[in-house]
């Protein structure tokens, strides 16, 4: 028998105070990415999750709606990627699953690294109209993470849906967080090596 339950994904205690030290309205993409990378770096330093941070922002004016970090290991939930945490918090705070319908100028998602296959599928459903990325897919894979089976033309597919994509925003800083995670012995989680092995 299935009992009533809930998925629990709790933000680390340090996240609120760190975000509070930043402007509530982020003036440009670089400022927003600076915060996303700061969240990713703190997540690594505190040992609370993977090297990824993300923000959901109101496109007109840069108002910060929600911030998230990768919490896969802490929550024991593969859904808890930084992008999905930020989007889910924004959706629940605003009471709407489509953020583009409620935020002035639409929703911008700022993420310290390009989304994996799972997050790529969720972003259009959340009503995101603009995606700003730091590290590239190749950078994340080089750090040891499996990003899933992504179409090589995902950016073009997004543009066809009306989702603008900005890549390489503060990429070097985002790469630094990935390198810090590797140096610290951070766990590389995701599909098993056997599941990733090529089929003969």
mmCIF file with all atom_site columns, C-alpha atoms in Angstrom:
data_model
loop_
_atom_site.group_PDB
_atom_site.id
_atom_site.type_symbol
_atom_site.label_atom_id
_atom_site.label_alt_id
_atom_site.label_comp_id
_atom_site.label_asym_id
_atom_site.label_entity_id
_atom_site.label_seq_id
_atom_site.pdbx_PDB_ins_code
_atom_site.Cartn_x
_atom_site.Cartn_y
_atom_site.Cartn_z
_atom_site.occupancy
_atom_site.B_iso_or_equiv
_atom_site.pdbx_formal_charge
_atom_site.auth_seq_id
_atom_site.auth_comp_id
_atom_site.auth_asym_id
_atom_site.auth_atom_id
_atom_site.pdbx_PDB_model_num
ATOM 1   C CA . UNK A 1 1   ? 0.000  0.000  0.000   1.00 0.00 ? 1   UNK A CA 1
ATOM 2   C CA . UNK A 1 2   ? 1.319  3.450  -0.930  1.00 0.00 ? 2   UNK A CA 1
ATOM 3   C CA . UNK A 1 3   ? 1.197  5.895  1.938   1.00 0.00 ? 3   UNK A CA 1
ATOM 4   C CA . UNK A 1 4   ? 0.888  9.618  1.546   1.00 0.00 ? 4   UNK A CA 1
ATOM 5   C CA . UNK A 1 5   ? 4.389  11.057 1.305   1.00 0.00 ? 5   UNK A CA 1
ATOM 6   C CA . UNK A 1 6   ? 6.317  14.103 0.165   1.00 0.00 ? 6   UNK A CA 1
ATOM 7   C CA . UNK A 1 7   ? 9.604  14.693 -1.580  1.00 0.00 ? 7   UNK A CA 1
ATOM 8   C CA . UNK A 1 8   ? 11.813 16.662 0.802   1.00 0.00 ? 8   UNK A CA 1
ATOM 9   C CA . UNK A 1 9   ? 14.568 18.812 -0.639  1.00 0.00 ? 9   UNK A CA 1
ATOM 10  C CA . UNK A 1 10  ? 15.896 21.212 1.983   1.00 0.00 ? 10  UNK A CA 1
ATOM 11  C CA . UNK A 1 11  ? 18.157 24.126 1.179   1.00 0.00 ? 11  UNK A CA 1
ATOM 12  C CA . UNK A 1 12  ? 21.354 24.368 3.225   1.00 0.00 ? 12  UNK A CA 1
ATOM 13  C CA . UNK A 1 13  ? 21.223 26.846 6.132   1.00 0.00 ? 13  UNK A CA 1
ATOM 14  C CA . UNK A 1 14  ? 23.975 29.009 4.650   1.00 0.00 ? 14  UNK A CA 1
ATOM 15  C CA . UNK A 1 15  ? 22.161 29.746 1.377   1.00 0.00 ? 15  UNK A CA 1
ATOM 16  C CA . UNK A 1 16  ? 19.693 32.356 2.662   1.00 0.00 ? 16  UNK A CA 1
ATOM 17  C CA . UNK A 1 17  ? 22.302 34.556 4.361   1.00 0.00 ? 17  UNK A CA 1
ATOM 18  C CA . UNK A 1 18  ? 24.645 34.365 1.352   1.00 0.00 ? 18  UNK A CA 1
ATOM 19  C CA . UNK A 1 19  ? 21.877 35.412 -1.052  1.00 0.00 ? 19  UNK A CA 1
ATOM 20  C CA . UNK A 1 20  ? 20.808 38.205 1.324   1.00 0.00 ? 20  UNK A CA 1
ATOM 21  C CA . UNK A 1 21  ? 24.250 39.798 0.922   1.00 0.00 ? 21  UNK A CA 1
ATOM 22  C CA . UNK A 1 22  ? 23.651 40.276 -2.826  1.00 0.00 ? 22  UNK A CA 1
ATOM 23  C CA . UNK A 1 23  ? 21.429 42.943 -4.436  1.00 0.00 ? 23  UNK A CA 1
ATOM 24  C CA . UNK A 1 24  ? 17.770 41.892 -4.682  1.00 0.00 ? 24  UNK A CA 1
ATOM 25  C CA . UNK A 1 25  ? 17.779 43.184 -8.261  1.00 0.00 ? 25  UNK A CA 1
ATOM 26  C CA . UNK A 1 26  ? 20.738 41.905 -10.238 1.00 0.00 ? 26  UNK A CA 1
ATOM 27  C CA . UNK A 1 27  ? 21.731 44.570 -12.790 1.00 0.00 ? 27  UNK A CA 1
ATOM 28  C CA . UNK A 1 28  ? 23.022 42.296 -15.559 1.00 0.00 ? 28  UNK A CA 1
ATOM 29  C CA . UNK A 1 29  ? 23.843 38.726 -16.555 1.00 0.00 ? 29  UNK A CA 1
ATOM 30  C CA . UNK A 1 30  ? 27.387 38.897 -15.193 1.00 0.00 ? 30  UNK A CA 1
ATOM 31  C CA . UNK A 1 31  ? 26.133 39.967 -11.753 1.00 0.00 ? 31  UNK A CA 1
ATOM 32  C CA . UNK A 1 32  ? 23.560 37.171 -11.764 1.00 0.00 ? 32  UNK A CA 1
ATOM 33  C CA . UNK A 1 33  ? 26.145 34.620 -12.855 1.00 0.00 ? 33  UNK A CA 1
ATOM 34  C CA . UNK A 1 34  ? 28.481 35.864 -10.143 1.00 0.00 ? 34  UNK A CA 1
ATOM 35  C CA . UNK A 1 35  ? 25.861 34.904 -7.570  1.00 0.00 ? 35  UNK A CA 1
ATOM 36  C CA . UNK A 1 36  ? 25.141 31.517 -9.196  1.00 0.00 ? 36  UNK A CA 1
ATOM 37  C CA . UNK A 1 37  ? 28.864 30.704 -9.153  1.00 0.00 ? 37  UNK A CA 1
ATOM 38  C CA . UNK A 1 38  ? 29.212 31.942 -5.552  1.00 0.00 ? 38  UNK A CA 1
ATOM 39  C CA . UNK A 1 39  ? 26.417 29.549 -4.559  1.00 0.00 ? 39  UNK A CA 1
ATOM 40  C CA . UNK A 1 40  ? 28.093 26.657 -6.393  1.00 0.00 ? 40  UNK A CA 1
ATOM 41  C CA . UNK A 1 41  ? 31.443 27.433 -4.761  1.00 0.00 ? 41  UNK A CA 1
ATOM 42  C CA . UNK A 1 42  ? 29.934 27.640 -1.267  1.00 0.00 ? 42  UNK A CA 1
ATOM 43  C CA . UNK A 1 43  ? 28.092 24.363 -1.865  1.00 0.00 ? 43  UNK A CA 1
ATOM 44  C CA . UNK A 1 44  ? 31.461 22.733 -2.560  1.00 0.00 ? 44  UNK A CA 1
ATOM 45  C CA . UNK A 1 45  ? 33.262 24.390 0.347   1.00 0.00 ? 45  UNK A CA 1
ATOM 46  C CA . UNK A 1 46  ? 30.557 23.468 2.846   1.00 0.00 ? 46  UNK A CA 1
ATOM 47  C CA . UNK A 1 47  ? 30.261 19.915 1.524   1.00 0.00 ? 47  UNK A CA 1
ATOM 48  C CA . UNK A 1 48  ? 26.498 20.303 1.027   1.00 0.00 ? 48  UNK A CA 1
ATOM 49  C CA . UNK A 1 49  ? 26.319 19.260 -2.619  1.00 0.00 ? 49  UNK A CA 1
ATOM 50  C CA . UNK A 1 50  ? 27.664 19.310 -6.133  1.00 0.00 ? 50  UNK A CA 1
ATOM 51  C CA . UNK A 1 51  ? 29.444 22.210 -7.880  1.00 0.00 ? 51  UNK A CA 1
ATOM 52  C CA . UNK A 1 52  ? 26.361 23.814 -9.418  1.00 0.00 ? 52  UNK A CA 1
ATOM 53  C CA . UNK A 1 53  ? 24.222 26.873 -8.626  1.00 0.00 ? 53  UNK A CA 1
ATOM 54  C CA . UNK A 1 54  ? 21.239 28.436 -10.382 1.00 0.00 ? 54  UNK A CA 1
ATOM 55  C CA . UNK A 1 55  ? 18.890 31.423 -10.154 1.00 0.00 ? 55  UNK A CA 1
ATOM 56  C CA . UNK A 1 56  ? 15.384 32.114 -11.406 1.00 0.00 ? 56  UNK A CA 1
ATOM 57  C CA . UNK A 1 57  ? 15.156 35.814 -12.250 1.00 0.00 ? 57  UNK A CA 1
ATOM 58  C CA . UNK A 1 58  ? 12.426 38.139 -13.477 1.00 0.00 ? 58  UNK A CA 1
ATOM 59  C CA . UNK A 1 59  ? 13.729 39.180 -16.893 1.00 0.00 ? 59  UNK A CA 1
ATOM 60  C CA . UNK A 1 60  ? 12.477 42.777 -16.656 1.00 0.00 ? 60  UNK A CA 1
ATOM 61  C CA . UNK A 1 61  ? 14.596 44.424 -13.983 1.00 0.00 ? 61  UNK A CA 1
ATOM 62  C CA . UNK A 1 62  ? 16.587 41.397 -12.844 1.00 0.00 ? 62  UNK A CA 1
ATOM 63  C CA . UNK A 1 63  ? 14.609 40.683 -9.667  1.00 0.00 ? 63  UNK A CA 1
ATOM 64  C CA . UNK A 1 64  ? 15.846 37.500 -7.987  1.00 0.00 ? 64  UNK A CA 1
ATOM 65  C CA . UNK A 1 65  ? 12.893 35.147 -7.496  1.00 0.00 ? 65  UNK A CA 1
ATOM 66  C CA . UNK A 1 66  ? 14.636 31.981 -6.265  1.00 0.00 ? 66  UNK A CA 1
ATOM 67  C CA . UNK A 1 67  ? 18.101 30.475 -5.877  1.00 0.00 ? 67  UNK A CA 1
ATOM 68  C CA . UNK A 1 68  ? 19.151 26.843 -5.832  1.00 0.00 ? 68  UNK A CA 1
ATOM 69  C CA . UNK A 1 69  ? 22.178 24.607 -5.547  1.00 0.00 ? 69  UNK A CA 1
ATOM 70  C CA . UNK A 1 70  ? 22.719 20.976 -6.421  1.00 0.00 ? 70  UNK A CA 1
ATOM 71  C CA . UNK A 1 71  ? 21.365 18.831 -3.569  1.00 0.00 ? 71  UNK A CA 1
ATOM 72  C CA . UNK A 1 72  ? 21.333 15.363 -5.146  1.00 0.00 ? 72  UNK A CA 1
ATOM 73  C CA . UNK A 1 73  ? 23.465 13.687 -2.485  1.00 0.00 ? 73  UNK A CA 1
ATOM 74  C CA . UNK A 1 74  ? 22.039 15.583 0.494   1.00 0.00 ? 74  UNK A CA 1
ATOM 75  C CA . UNK A 1 75  ? 18.425 14.869 -0.490  1.00 0.00 ? 75  UNK A CA 1
ATOM 76  C CA . UNK A 1 76  ? 19.015 11.371 -1.934  1.00 0.00 ? 76  UNK A CA 1
ATOM 77  C CA . UNK A 1 77  ? 17.006 12.582 -4.932  1.00 0.00 ? 77  UNK A CA 1
ATOM 78  C CA . UNK A 1 78  ? 18.324 12.674 -8.498  1.00 0.00 ? 78  UNK A CA 1
ATOM 79  C CA . UNK A 1 79  ? 15.839 15.455 -9.320  1.00 0.00 ? 79  UNK A CA 1
ATOM 80  C CA . UNK A 1 80  ? 17.603 17.936 -7.033  1.00 0.00 ? 80  UNK A CA 1
ATOM 81  C CA . UNK A 1 81  ? 19.761 19.632 -9.657  1.00 0.00 ? 81  UNK A CA 1
ATOM 82  C CA . UNK A 1 82  ? 20.406 23.334 -9.053  1.00 0.00 ? 82  UNK A CA 1
ATOM 83  C CA . UNK A 1 83  ? 18.240 24.403 -12.006 1.00 0.00 ? 83  UNK A CA 1
ATOM 84  C CA . UNK A 1 84  ? 15.259 22.337 -10.886 1.00 0.00 ? 84  UNK A CA 1
ATOM 85  C CA . UNK A 1 85  ? 15.615 23.459 -7.277  1.00 0.00 ? 85  UNK A CA 1
ATOM 86  C CA . UNK A 1 86  ? 15.609 27.151 -8.316  1.00 0.00 ? 86  UNK A CA 1
ATOM 87  C CA . UNK A 1 87  ? 12.709 26.721 -10.741 1.00 0.00 ? 87  UNK A CA 1
ATOM 88  C CA . UNK A 1 88  ? 10.667 24.624 -8.312  1.00 0.00 ? 88  UNK A CA 1
ATOM 89  C CA . UNK A 1 89  ? 11.120 27.159 -5.512  1.00 0.00 ? 89  UNK A CA 1
ATOM 90  C CA . UNK A 1 90  ? 10.094 29.990 -7.848  1.00 0.00 ? 90  UNK A CA 1
ATOM 91  C CA . UNK A 1 91  ? 7.027  28.081 -9.045  1.00 0.00 ? 91  UNK A CA 1
ATOM 92  C CA . UNK A 1 92  ? 5.887  27.299 -5.521  1.00 0.00 ? 92  UNK A CA 1
ATOM 93  C CA . UNK A 1 93  ? 6.547  30.839 -4.273  1.00 0.00 ? 93  UNK A CA 1
ATOM 94  C CA . UNK A 1 94  ? 4.529  32.354 -7.125  1.00 0.00 ? 94  UNK A CA 1
ATOM 95  C CA . UNK A 1 95  ? 1.872  29.632 -7.262  1.00 0.00 ? 95  UNK A CA 1
ATOM 96  C CA . UNK A 1 96  ? 2.257  28.980 -10.974 1.00 0.00 ? 96  UNK A CA 1
ATOM 97  C CA . UNK A 1 97  ? 4.050  26.237 -12.917 1.00 0.00 ? 97  UNK A CA 1
ATOM 98  C CA . UNK A 1 98  ? 4.661  28.537 -15.918 1.00 0.00 ? 98  UNK A CA 1
ATOM 99  C CA . UNK A 1 99  ? 6.962  31.314 -14.710 1.00 0.00 ? 99  UNK A CA 1
ATOM 100 C CA . UNK A 1 100 ? 6.915  33.061 -18.072 1.00 0.00 ? 100 UNK A CA 1
ATOM 101 C CA . UNK A 1 101 ? 3.227  33.824 -17.636 1.00 0.00 ? 101 UNK A CA 1
ATOM 102 C CA . UNK A 1 102 ? 3.626  35.595 -14.311 1.00 0.00 ? 102 UNK A CA 1
ATOM 103 C CA . UNK A 1 103 ? 7.052  37.298 -14.269 1.00 0.00 ? 103 UNK A CA 1
ATOM 104 C CA . UNK A 1 104 ? 7.448  40.704 -15.920 1.00 0.00 ? 104 UNK A CA 1
ATOM 105 C CA . UNK A 1 105 ? 9.373  40.247 -19.159 1.00 0.00 ? 105 UNK A CA 1
ATOM 106 C CA . UNK A 1 106 ? 9.418  36.487 -18.586 1.00 0.00 ? 106 UNK A CA 1
ATOM 107 C CA . UNK A 1 107 ? 11.769 34.240 -16.638 1.00 0.00 ? 107 UNK A CA 1
ATOM 108 C CA . UNK A 1 108 ? 15.528 34.049 -17.009 1.00 0.00 ? 108 UNK A CA 1
ATOM 109 C CA . UNK A 1 109 ? 17.346 30.997 -15.663 1.00 0.00 ? 109 UNK A CA 1
ATOM 110 C CA . UNK A 1 110 ? 20.994 31.616 -14.786 1.00 0.00 ? 110 UNK A CA 1
ATOM 111 C CA . UNK A 1 111 ? 23.007 28.469 -14.196 1.00 0.00 ? 111 UNK A CA 1
ATOM 112 C CA . UNK A 1 112 ? 26.682 28.009 -13.401 1.00 0.00 ? 112 UNK A CA 1
ATOM 113 C CA . UNK A 1 113 ? 26.868 25.204 -15.968 1.00 0.00 ? 113 UNK A CA 1
ATOM 114 C CA . UNK A 1 114 ? 24.909 24.155 -19.031 1.00 0.00 ? 114 UNK A CA 1
ATOM 115 C CA . UNK A 1 115 ? 21.891 22.019 -18.142 1.00 0.00 ? 115 UNK A CA 1
ATOM 116 C CA . UNK A 1 116 ? 21.991 18.232 -18.320 1.00 0.00 ? 116 UNK A CA 1
ATOM 117 C CA . UNK A 1 117 ? 19.491 16.251 -20.382 1.00 0.00 ? 117 UNK A CA 1
ATOM 118 C CA . UNK A 1 118 ? 16.965 16.152 -17.526 1.00 0.00 ? 118 UNK A CA 1
ATOM 119 C CA . UNK A 1 119 ? 17.081 19.897 -16.910 1.00 0.00 ? 119 UNK A CA 1
ATOM 120 C CA . UNK A 1 120 ? 16.948 20.686 -20.628 1.00 0.00 ? 120 UNK A CA 1
ATOM 121 C CA . UNK A 1 121 ? 13.562 18.969 -20.746 1.00 0.00 ? 121 UNK A CA 1
ATOM 122 C CA . UNK A 1 122 ? 12.225 20.784 -17.683 1.00 0.00 ? 122 UNK A CA 1
ATOM 123 C CA . UNK A 1 123 ? 13.219 24.331 -18.678 1.00 0.00 ? 123 UNK A CA 1
ATOM 124 C CA . UNK A 1 124 ? 10.574 24.871 -21.399 1.00 0.00 ? 124 UNK A CA 1
ATOM 125 C CA . UNK A 1 125 ? 7.882  23.394 -19.124 1.00 0.00 ? 125 UNK A CA 1
ATOM 126 C CA . UNK A 1 126 ? 8.780  25.985 -16.486 1.00 0.00 ? 126 UNK A CA 1
ATOM 127 C CA . UNK A 1 127 ? 8.211  28.849 -18.911 1.00 0.00 ? 127 UNK A CA 1
ATOM 128 C CA . UNK A 1 128 ? 11.832 30.006 -19.074 1.00 0.00 ? 128 UNK A CA 1
ATOM 129 C CA . UNK A 1 129 ? 12.413 32.491 -21.902 1.00 0.00 ? 129 UNK A CA 1
ATOM 130 C CA . UNK A 1 130 ? 16.146 33.066 -21.469 1.00 0.00 ? 130 UNK A CA 1
ATOM 131 C CA . UNK A 1 131 ? 18.916 30.723 -20.349 1.00 0.00 ? 131 UNK A CA 1
ATOM 132 C CA . UNK A 1 132 ? 22.320 32.030 -19.263 1.00 0.00 ? 132 UNK A CA 1
ATOM 133 C CA . UNK A 1 133 ? 25.083 29.417 -18.784 1.00 0.00 ? 133 UNK A CA 1
ATOM 134 C CA . UNK A 1 134 ? 28.589 29.483 -17.322 1.00 0.00 ? 134 UNK A CA 1
ATOM 135 C CA . UNK A 1 135 ? 30.590 26.271 -17.890 1.00 0.00 ? 135 UNK A CA 1
ATOM 136 C CA . UNK A 1 136 ? 29.919 24.235 -21.023 1.00 0.00 ? 136 UNK A CA 1
ATOM 137 C CA . UNK A 1 137 ? 28.733 20.640 -21.351 1.00 0.00 ? 137 UNK A CA 1
ATOM 138 C CA . UNK A 1 138 ? 32.262 19.550 -22.309 1.00 0.00 ? 138 UNK A CA 1
ATOM 139 C CA . UNK A 1 139 ? 33.640 21.161 -19.129 1.00 0.00 ? 139 UNK A CA 1
ATOM 140 C CA . UNK A 1 140 ? 31.185 19.258 -16.945 1.00 0.00 ? 140 UNK A CA 1
ATOM 141 C CA . UNK A 1 141 ? 31.893 15.954 -18.677 1.00 0.00 ? 141 UNK A CA 1
ATOM 142 C CA . UNK A 1 142 ? 35.639 16.584 -18.320 1.00 0.00 ? 142 UNK A CA 1
ATOM 143 C CA . UNK A 1 143 ? 35.048 16.945 -14.561 1.00 0.00 ? 143 UNK A CA 1
ATOM 144 C CA . UNK A 1 144 ? 33.571 13.414 -14.608 1.00 0.00 ? 144 UNK A CA 1
ATOM 145 C CA . UNK A 1 145 ? 29.809 14.050 -14.664 1.00 0.00 ? 145 UNK A CA 1
ATOM 146 C CA . UNK A 1 146 ? 27.401 12.287 -17.037 1.00 0.00 ? 146 UNK A CA 1
ATOM 147 C CA . UNK A 1 147 ? 25.181 14.925 -18.644 1.00 0.00 ? 147 UNK A CA 1
ATOM 148 C CA . UNK A 1 148 ? 22.919 12.383 -20.316 1.00 0.00 ? 148 UNK A CA 1
ATOM 149 C CA . UNK A 1 149 ? 22.010 11.993 -23.955 1.00 0.00 ? 149 UNK A CA 1
ATOM 150 C CA . UNK A 1 150 ? 21.678 15.566 -25.186 1.00 0.00 ? 150 UNK A CA 1
ATOM 151 C CA . UNK A 1 151 ? 20.914 16.518 -28.753 1.00 0.00 ? 151 UNK A CA 1
ATOM 152 C CA . UNK A 1 152 ? 23.913 18.360 -30.223 1.00 0.00 ? 152 UNK A CA 1
ATOM 153 C CA . UNK A 1 153 ? 21.513 21.004 -31.551 1.00 0.00 ? 153 UNK A CA 1
ATOM 154 C CA . UNK A 1 154 ? 19.700 21.624 -28.251 1.00 0.00 ? 154 UNK A CA 1
ATOM 155 C CA . UNK A 1 155 ? 20.485 25.336 -28.438 1.00 0.00 ? 155 UNK A CA 1
ATOM 156 C CA . UNK A 1 156 ? 18.828 25.607 -31.866 1.00 0.00 ? 156 UNK A CA 1
ATOM 157 C CA . UNK A 1 157 ? 15.810 23.654 -30.594 1.00 0.00 ? 157 UNK A CA 1
ATOM 158 C CA . UNK A 1 158 ? 15.492 26.132 -27.722 1.00 0.00 ? 158 UNK A CA 1
ATOM 159 C CA . UNK A 1 159 ? 15.675 29.081 -30.096 1.00 0.00 ? 159 UNK A CA 1
ATOM 160 C CA . UNK A 1 160 ? 12.864 27.541 -32.142 1.00 0.00 ? 160 UNK A CA 1
ATOM 161 C CA . UNK A 1 161 ? 10.795 27.514 -28.942 1.00 0.00 ? 161 UNK A CA 1
ATOM 162 C CA . UNK A 1 162 ? 11.611 31.158 -28.345 1.00 0.00 ? 162 UNK A CA 1
ATOM 163 C CA . UNK A 1 163 ? 14.140 30.497 -25.578 1.00 0.00 ? 163 UNK A CA 1
ATOM 164 C CA . UNK A 1 164 ? 17.243 32.678 -25.941 1.00 0.00 ? 164 UNK A CA 1
ATOM 165 C CA . UNK A 1 165 ? 20.540 31.054 -24.923 1.00 0.00 ? 165 UNK A CA 1
ATOM 166 C CA . UNK A 1 166 ? 23.652 32.858 -23.667 1.00 0.00 ? 166 UNK A CA 1
ATOM 167 C CA . UNK A 1 167 ? 26.745 30.704 -23.211 1.00 0.00 ? 167 UNK A CA 1
ATOM 168 C CA . UNK A 1 168 ? 30.175 31.176 -21.580 1.00 0.00 ? 168 UNK A CA 1
ATOM 169 C CA . UNK A 1 169 ? 29.093 33.854 -19.085 1.00 0.00 ? 169 UNK A CA 1
ATOM 170 C CA . UNK A 1 170 ? 31.997 33.942 -16.572 1.00 0.00 ? 170 UNK A CA 1
ATOM 171 C CA . UNK A 1 171 ? 32.987 30.502 -17.866 1.00 0.00 ? 171 UNK A CA 1
ATOM 172 C CA . UNK A 1 172 ? 36.479 30.620 -16.353 1.00 0.00 ? 172 UNK A CA 1
ATOM 173 C CA . UNK A 1 173 ? 35.056 31.245 -12.875 1.00 0.00 ? 173 UNK A CA 1
ATOM 174 C CA . UNK A 1 174 ? 32.564 28.408 -13.322 1.00 0.00 ? 174 UNK A CA 1
ATOM 175 C CA . UNK A 1 175 ? 35.417 26.126 -14.415 1.00 0.00 ? 175 UNK A CA 1
ATOM 176 C CA . UNK A 1 176 ? 37.246 27.055 -11.229 1.00 0.00 ? 176 UNK A CA 1
ATOM 177 C CA . UNK A 1 177 ? 34.391 25.665 -9.123  1.00 0.00 ? 177 UNK A CA 1
ATOM 178 C CA . UNK A 1 178 ? 34.396 22.392 -11.072 1.00 0.00 ? 178 UNK A CA 1
ATOM 179 C CA . UNK A 1 179 ? 38.165 22.128 -10.535 1.00 0.00 ? 179 UNK A CA 1
ATOM 180 C CA . UNK A 1 180 ? 37.768 22.875 -6.824  1.00 0.00 ? 180 UNK A CA 1
ATOM 181 C CA . UNK A 1 181 ? 35.195 20.095 -6.520  1.00 0.00 ? 181 UNK A CA 1
ATOM 182 C CA . UNK A 1 182 ? 37.570 17.607 -8.164  1.00 0.00 ? 182 UNK A CA 1
ATOM 183 C CA . UNK A 1 183 ? 40.483 18.679 -5.935  1.00 0.00 ? 183 UNK A CA 1
ATOM 184 C CA . UNK A 1 184 ? 38.339 18.312 -2.827  1.00 0.00 ? 184 UNK A CA 1
ATOM 185 C CA . UNK A 1 185 ? 37.481 14.715 -3.733  1.00 0.00 ? 185 UNK A CA 1
ATOM 186 C CA . UNK A 1 186 ? 33.830 15.535 -4.408  1.00 0.00 ? 186 UNK A CA 1
ATOM 187 C CA . UNK A 1 187 ? 31.636 12.567 -5.284  1.00 0.00 ? 187 UNK A CA 1
ATOM 188 C CA . UNK A 1 188 ? 30.870 12.134 -8.974  1.00 0.00 ? 188 UNK A CA 1
ATOM 189 C CA . UNK A 1 189 ? 27.280 10.912 -8.923  1.00 0.00 ? 189 UNK A CA 1
ATOM 190 C CA . UNK A 1 190 ? 24.909 9.916  -11.689 1.00 0.00 ? 190 UNK A CA 1
ATOM 191 C CA . UNK A 1 191 ? 24.399 6.866  -13.906 1.00 0.00 ? 191 UNK A CA 1
ATOM 192 C CA . UNK A 1 192 ? 26.819 4.026  -13.248 1.00 0.00 ? 192 UNK A CA 1
ATOM 193 C CA . UNK A 1 193 ? 29.835 3.475  -15.470 1.00 0.00 ? 193 UNK A CA 1
ATOM 194 C CA . UNK A 1 194 ? 28.215 0.258  -16.735 1.00 0.00 ? 194 UNK A CA 1
ATOM 195 C CA . UNK A 1 195 ? 25.135 2.186  -17.819 1.00 0.00 ? 195 UNK A CA 1
ATOM 196 C CA . UNK A 1 196 ? 27.343 4.636  -19.737 1.00 0.00 ? 196 UNK A CA 1
ATOM 197 C CA . UNK A 1 197 ? 29.383 1.966  -21.517 1.00 0.00 ? 197 UNK A CA 1
ATOM 198 C CA . UNK A 1 198 ? 28.994 1.953  -25.296 1.00 0.00 ? 198 UNK A CA 1
ATOM 199 C CA . UNK A 1 199 ? 26.984 -0.909 -26.774 1.00 0.00 ? 199 UNK A CA 1
ATOM 200 C CA . UNK A 1 200 ? 29.221 -3.163 -28.929 1.00 0.00 ? 200 UNK A CA 1
#
